[in-house]
PDB file of C-alpha atoms and ligand atoms in Angstrom:
ATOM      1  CA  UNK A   7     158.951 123.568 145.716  1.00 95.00           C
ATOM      2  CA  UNK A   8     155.540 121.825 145.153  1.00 96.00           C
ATOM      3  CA  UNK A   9     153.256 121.255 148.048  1.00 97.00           C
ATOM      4  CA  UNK A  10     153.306 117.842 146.843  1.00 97.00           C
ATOM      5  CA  UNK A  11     157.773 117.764 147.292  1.00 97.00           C
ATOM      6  CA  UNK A  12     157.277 119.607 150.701  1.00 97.00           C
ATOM      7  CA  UNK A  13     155.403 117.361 152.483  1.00 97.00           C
ATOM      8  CA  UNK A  14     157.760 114.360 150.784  1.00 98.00           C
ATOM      9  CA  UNK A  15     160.152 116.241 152.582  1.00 97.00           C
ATOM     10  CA  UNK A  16     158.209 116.935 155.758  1.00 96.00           C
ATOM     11  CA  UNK A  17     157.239 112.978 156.014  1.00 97.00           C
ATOM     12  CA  UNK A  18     159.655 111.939 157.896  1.00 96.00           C
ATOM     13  CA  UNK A  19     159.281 114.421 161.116  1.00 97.00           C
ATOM     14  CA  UNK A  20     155.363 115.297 160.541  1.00 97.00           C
ATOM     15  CA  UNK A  21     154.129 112.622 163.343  1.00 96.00           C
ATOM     16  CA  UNK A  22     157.830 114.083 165.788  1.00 95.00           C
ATOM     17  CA  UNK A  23     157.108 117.549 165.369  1.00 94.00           C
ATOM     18  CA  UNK A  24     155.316 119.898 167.805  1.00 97.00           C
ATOM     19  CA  UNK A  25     152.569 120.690 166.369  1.00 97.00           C
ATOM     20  CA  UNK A  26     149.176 121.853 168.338  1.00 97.00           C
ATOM     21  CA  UNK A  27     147.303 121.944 165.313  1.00 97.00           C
ATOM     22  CA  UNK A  28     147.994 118.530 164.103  1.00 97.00           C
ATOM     23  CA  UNK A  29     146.777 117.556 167.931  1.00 97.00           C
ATOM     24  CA  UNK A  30     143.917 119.723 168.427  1.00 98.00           C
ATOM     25  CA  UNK A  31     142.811 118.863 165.125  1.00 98.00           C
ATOM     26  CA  UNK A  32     142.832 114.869 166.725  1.00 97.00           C
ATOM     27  CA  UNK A  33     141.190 115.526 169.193  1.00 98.00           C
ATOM     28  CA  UNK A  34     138.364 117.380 167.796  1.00 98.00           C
ATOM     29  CA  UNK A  35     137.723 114.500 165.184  1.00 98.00           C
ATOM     30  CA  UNK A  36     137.345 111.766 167.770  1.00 98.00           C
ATOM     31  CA  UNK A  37     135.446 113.991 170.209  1.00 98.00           C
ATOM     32  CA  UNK A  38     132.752 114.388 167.286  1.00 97.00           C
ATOM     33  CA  UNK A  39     132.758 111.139 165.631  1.00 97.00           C
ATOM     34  CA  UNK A  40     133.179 108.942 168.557  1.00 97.00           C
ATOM     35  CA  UNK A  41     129.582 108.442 168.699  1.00 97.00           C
ATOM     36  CA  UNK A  42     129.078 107.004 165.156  1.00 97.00           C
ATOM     37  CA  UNK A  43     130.387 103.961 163.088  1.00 97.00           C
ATOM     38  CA  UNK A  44     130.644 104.251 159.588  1.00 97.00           C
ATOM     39  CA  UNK A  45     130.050 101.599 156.620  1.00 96.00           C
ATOM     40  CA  UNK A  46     132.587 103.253 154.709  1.00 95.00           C
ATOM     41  CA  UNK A  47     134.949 106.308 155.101  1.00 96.00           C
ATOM     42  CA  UNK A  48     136.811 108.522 152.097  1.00 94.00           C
ATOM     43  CA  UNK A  49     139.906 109.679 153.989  1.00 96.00           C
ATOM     44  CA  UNK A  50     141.165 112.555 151.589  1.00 96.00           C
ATOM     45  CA  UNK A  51     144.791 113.640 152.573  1.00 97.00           C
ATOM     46  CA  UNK A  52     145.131 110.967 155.021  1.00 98.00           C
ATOM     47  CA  UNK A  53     148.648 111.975 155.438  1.00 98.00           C
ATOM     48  CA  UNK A  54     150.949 109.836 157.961  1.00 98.00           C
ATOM     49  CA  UNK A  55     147.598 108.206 158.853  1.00 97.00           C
ATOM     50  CA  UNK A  56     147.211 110.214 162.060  1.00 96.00           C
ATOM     51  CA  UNK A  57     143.647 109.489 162.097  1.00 98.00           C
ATOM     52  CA  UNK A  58     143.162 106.948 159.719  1.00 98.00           C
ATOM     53  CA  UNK A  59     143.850 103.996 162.549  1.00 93.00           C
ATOM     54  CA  UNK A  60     141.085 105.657 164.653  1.00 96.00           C
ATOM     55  CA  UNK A  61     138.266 105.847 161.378  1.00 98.00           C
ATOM     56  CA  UNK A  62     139.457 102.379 161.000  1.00 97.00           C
ATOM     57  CA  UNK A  63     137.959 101.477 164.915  1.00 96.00           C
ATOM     58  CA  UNK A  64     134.652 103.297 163.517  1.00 97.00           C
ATOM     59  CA  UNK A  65     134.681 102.101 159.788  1.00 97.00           C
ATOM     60  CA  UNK A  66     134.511  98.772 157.855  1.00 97.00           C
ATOM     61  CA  UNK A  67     136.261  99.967 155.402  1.00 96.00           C
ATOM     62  CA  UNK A  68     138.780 102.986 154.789  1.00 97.00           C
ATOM     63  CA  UNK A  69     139.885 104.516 151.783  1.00 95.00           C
ATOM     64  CA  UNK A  70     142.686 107.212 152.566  1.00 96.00           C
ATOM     65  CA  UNK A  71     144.008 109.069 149.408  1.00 96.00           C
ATOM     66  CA  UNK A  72     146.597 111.134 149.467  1.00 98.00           C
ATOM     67  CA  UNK A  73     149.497 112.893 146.822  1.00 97.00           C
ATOM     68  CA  UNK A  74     152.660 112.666 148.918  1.00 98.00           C
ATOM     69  CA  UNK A  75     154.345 109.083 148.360  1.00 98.00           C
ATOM     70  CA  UNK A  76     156.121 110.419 151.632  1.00 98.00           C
ATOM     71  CA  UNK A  77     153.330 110.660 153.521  1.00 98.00           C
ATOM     72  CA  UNK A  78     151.409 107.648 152.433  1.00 98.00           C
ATOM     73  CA  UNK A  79     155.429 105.125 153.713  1.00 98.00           C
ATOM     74  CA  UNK A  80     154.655 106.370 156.636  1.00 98.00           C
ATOM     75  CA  UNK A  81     150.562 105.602 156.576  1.00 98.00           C
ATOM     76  CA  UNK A  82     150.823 102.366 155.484  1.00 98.00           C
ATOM     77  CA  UNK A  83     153.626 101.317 158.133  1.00 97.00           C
ATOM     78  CA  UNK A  84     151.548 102.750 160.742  1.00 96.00           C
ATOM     79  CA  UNK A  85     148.047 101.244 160.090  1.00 97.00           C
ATOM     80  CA  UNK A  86     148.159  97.843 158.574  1.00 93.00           C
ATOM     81  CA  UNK A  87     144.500  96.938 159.013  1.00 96.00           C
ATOM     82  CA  UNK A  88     143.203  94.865 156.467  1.00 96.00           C
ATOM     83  CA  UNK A  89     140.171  97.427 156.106  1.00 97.00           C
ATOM     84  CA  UNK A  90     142.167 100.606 155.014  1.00 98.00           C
ATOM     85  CA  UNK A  91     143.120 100.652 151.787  1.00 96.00           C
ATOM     86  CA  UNK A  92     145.681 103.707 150.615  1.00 97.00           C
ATOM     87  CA  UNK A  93     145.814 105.256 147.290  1.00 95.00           C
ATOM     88  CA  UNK A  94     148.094 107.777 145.709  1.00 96.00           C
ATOM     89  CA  UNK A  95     145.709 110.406 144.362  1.00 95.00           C
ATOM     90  CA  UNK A  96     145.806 114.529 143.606  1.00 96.00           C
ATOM     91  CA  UNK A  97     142.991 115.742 144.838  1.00 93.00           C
ATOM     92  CA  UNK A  98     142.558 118.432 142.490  1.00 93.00           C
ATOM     93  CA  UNK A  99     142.355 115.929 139.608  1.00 91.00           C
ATOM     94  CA  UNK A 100     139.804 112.975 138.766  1.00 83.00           C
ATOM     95  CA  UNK A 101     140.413 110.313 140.949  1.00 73.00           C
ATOM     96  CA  UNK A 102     139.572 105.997 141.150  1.00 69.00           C
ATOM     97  CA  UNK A 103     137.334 106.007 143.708  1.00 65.00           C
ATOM     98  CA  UNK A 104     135.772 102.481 144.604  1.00 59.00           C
ATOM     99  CA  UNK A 105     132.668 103.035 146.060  1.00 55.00           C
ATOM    100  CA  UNK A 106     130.170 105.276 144.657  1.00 72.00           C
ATOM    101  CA  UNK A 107     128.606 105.647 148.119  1.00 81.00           C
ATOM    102  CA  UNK A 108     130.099 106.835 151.241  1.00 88.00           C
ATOM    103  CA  UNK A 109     129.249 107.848 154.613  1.00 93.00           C
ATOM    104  CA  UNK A 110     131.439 109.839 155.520  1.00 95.00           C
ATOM    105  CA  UNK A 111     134.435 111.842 154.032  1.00 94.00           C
ATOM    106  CA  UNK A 112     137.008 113.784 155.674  1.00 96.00           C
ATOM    107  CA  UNK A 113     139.513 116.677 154.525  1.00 97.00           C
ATOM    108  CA  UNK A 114     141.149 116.728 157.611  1.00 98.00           C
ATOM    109  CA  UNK A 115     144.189 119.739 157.584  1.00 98.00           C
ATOM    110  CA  UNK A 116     143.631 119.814 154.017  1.00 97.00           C
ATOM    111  CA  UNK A 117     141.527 122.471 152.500  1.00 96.00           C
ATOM    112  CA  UNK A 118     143.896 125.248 153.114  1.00 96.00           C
ATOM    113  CA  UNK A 119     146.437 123.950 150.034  1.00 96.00           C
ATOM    114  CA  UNK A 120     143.559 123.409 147.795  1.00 95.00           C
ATOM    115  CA  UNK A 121     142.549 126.397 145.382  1.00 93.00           C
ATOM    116  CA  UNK A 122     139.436 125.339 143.308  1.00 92.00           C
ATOM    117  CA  UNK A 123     136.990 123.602 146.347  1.00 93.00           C
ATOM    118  CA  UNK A 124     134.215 123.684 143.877  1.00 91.00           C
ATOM    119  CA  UNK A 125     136.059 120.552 141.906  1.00 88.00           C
ATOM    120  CA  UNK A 126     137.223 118.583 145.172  1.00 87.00           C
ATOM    121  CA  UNK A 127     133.157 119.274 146.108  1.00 85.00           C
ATOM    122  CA  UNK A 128     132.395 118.285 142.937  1.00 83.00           C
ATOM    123  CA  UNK A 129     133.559 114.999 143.032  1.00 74.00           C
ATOM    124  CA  UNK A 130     132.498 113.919 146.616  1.00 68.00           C
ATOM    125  CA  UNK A 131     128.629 114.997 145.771  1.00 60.00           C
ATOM    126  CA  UNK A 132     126.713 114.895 148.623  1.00 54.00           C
TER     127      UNK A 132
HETATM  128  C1  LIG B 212     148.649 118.969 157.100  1.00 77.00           C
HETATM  129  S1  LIG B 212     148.661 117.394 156.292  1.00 77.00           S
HETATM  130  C2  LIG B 212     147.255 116.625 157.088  1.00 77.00           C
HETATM  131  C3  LIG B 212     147.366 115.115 157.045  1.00 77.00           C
HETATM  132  C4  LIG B 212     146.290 114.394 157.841  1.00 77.00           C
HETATM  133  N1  LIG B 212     144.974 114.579 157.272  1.00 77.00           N
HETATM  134  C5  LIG B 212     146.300 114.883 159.261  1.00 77.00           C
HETATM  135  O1  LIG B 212     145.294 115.408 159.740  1.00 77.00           O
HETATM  136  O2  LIG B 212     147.349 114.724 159.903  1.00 77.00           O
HETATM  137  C6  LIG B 212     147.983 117.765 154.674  1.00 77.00           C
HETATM  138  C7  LIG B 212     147.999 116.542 153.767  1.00 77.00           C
HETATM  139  O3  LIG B 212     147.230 116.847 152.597  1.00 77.00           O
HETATM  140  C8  LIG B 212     147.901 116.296 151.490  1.00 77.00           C
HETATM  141  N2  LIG B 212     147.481 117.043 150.303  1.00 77.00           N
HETATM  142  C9  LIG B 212     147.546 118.379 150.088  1.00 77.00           C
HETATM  143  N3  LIG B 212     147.062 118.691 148.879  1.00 77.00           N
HETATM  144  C10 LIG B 212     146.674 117.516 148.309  1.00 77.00           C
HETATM  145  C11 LIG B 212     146.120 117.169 147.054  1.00 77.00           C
HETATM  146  N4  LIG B 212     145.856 118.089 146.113  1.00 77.00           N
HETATM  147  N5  LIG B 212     145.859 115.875 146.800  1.00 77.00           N
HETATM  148  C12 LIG B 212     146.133 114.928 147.723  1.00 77.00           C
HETATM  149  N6  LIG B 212     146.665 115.179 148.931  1.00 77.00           N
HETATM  150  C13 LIG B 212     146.933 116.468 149.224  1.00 77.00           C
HETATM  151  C14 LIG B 212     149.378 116.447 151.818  1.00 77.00           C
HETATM  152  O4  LIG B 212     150.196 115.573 151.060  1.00 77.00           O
HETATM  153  C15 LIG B 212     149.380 116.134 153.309  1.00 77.00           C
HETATM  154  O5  LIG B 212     149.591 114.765 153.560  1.00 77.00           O
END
């Protein structure tokens, strides 16, 4: 099974499950952040949108990607602010990003299924 198929699979019972990591990993974003607003934020892997509504509350404008259609149902019925926009995209491959400028992007709980970080870092130049 692709990583792509297991977290279609996953979607469902990602936000239900216990998971510290997927908490910690919450807390730890908003505890850093919380002191900064943002023109614009690249979500990459935005998954069920578990912190996509909270960039929103520091951002004017969100752009979460992610590869799992799964995943993204489940964004896009949690946050329906008119500032996020969601995208289907595979990291690993060229994607349609909007803006050419950003101030921030995240890879939050994403890295780890991604072999070739010199691409991904490739394409969000900093
Ligand atoms: C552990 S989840 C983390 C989701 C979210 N960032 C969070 O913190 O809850 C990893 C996410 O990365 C996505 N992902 C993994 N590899 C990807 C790739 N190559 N392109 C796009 N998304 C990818 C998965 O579909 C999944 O939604």
């Amino acid at each position: 099974m692709s990583i792509e198929e297991a977290y279609n699979d996953w979607s469902s019972i990602y936000d239900q499950n216990q998971n510290k990591t997927r908490d910690l990993d919450k807390a730890v974003t908003e505890d850093i952040l919380s002191k900064y607003q943002f023109e614009t934020v690249l979500e990459m892997g935005c998954g069920t949108g578990k912190n996509t509504d909270w960039l929103v509350s520091q951002a004017n404008q969100v752009f979460s990607f992610d590869f799992s259609a799964g995943m993204l149902v489940i964004a896009k019925d949690k946050v329906q602010s008119e500032n996020v926009q969601f995208q289907k995209a595979d990291l690993t491959k060229e994607w349609d990003a909007q803006n050419e400028f950003t101030d921030l992007v995240t890879f939050n709980l994403v890295l780890e299924h991604v072999e070739d970080l010199g691409f991904v870092f490739s394409l969000t130049s900093f």
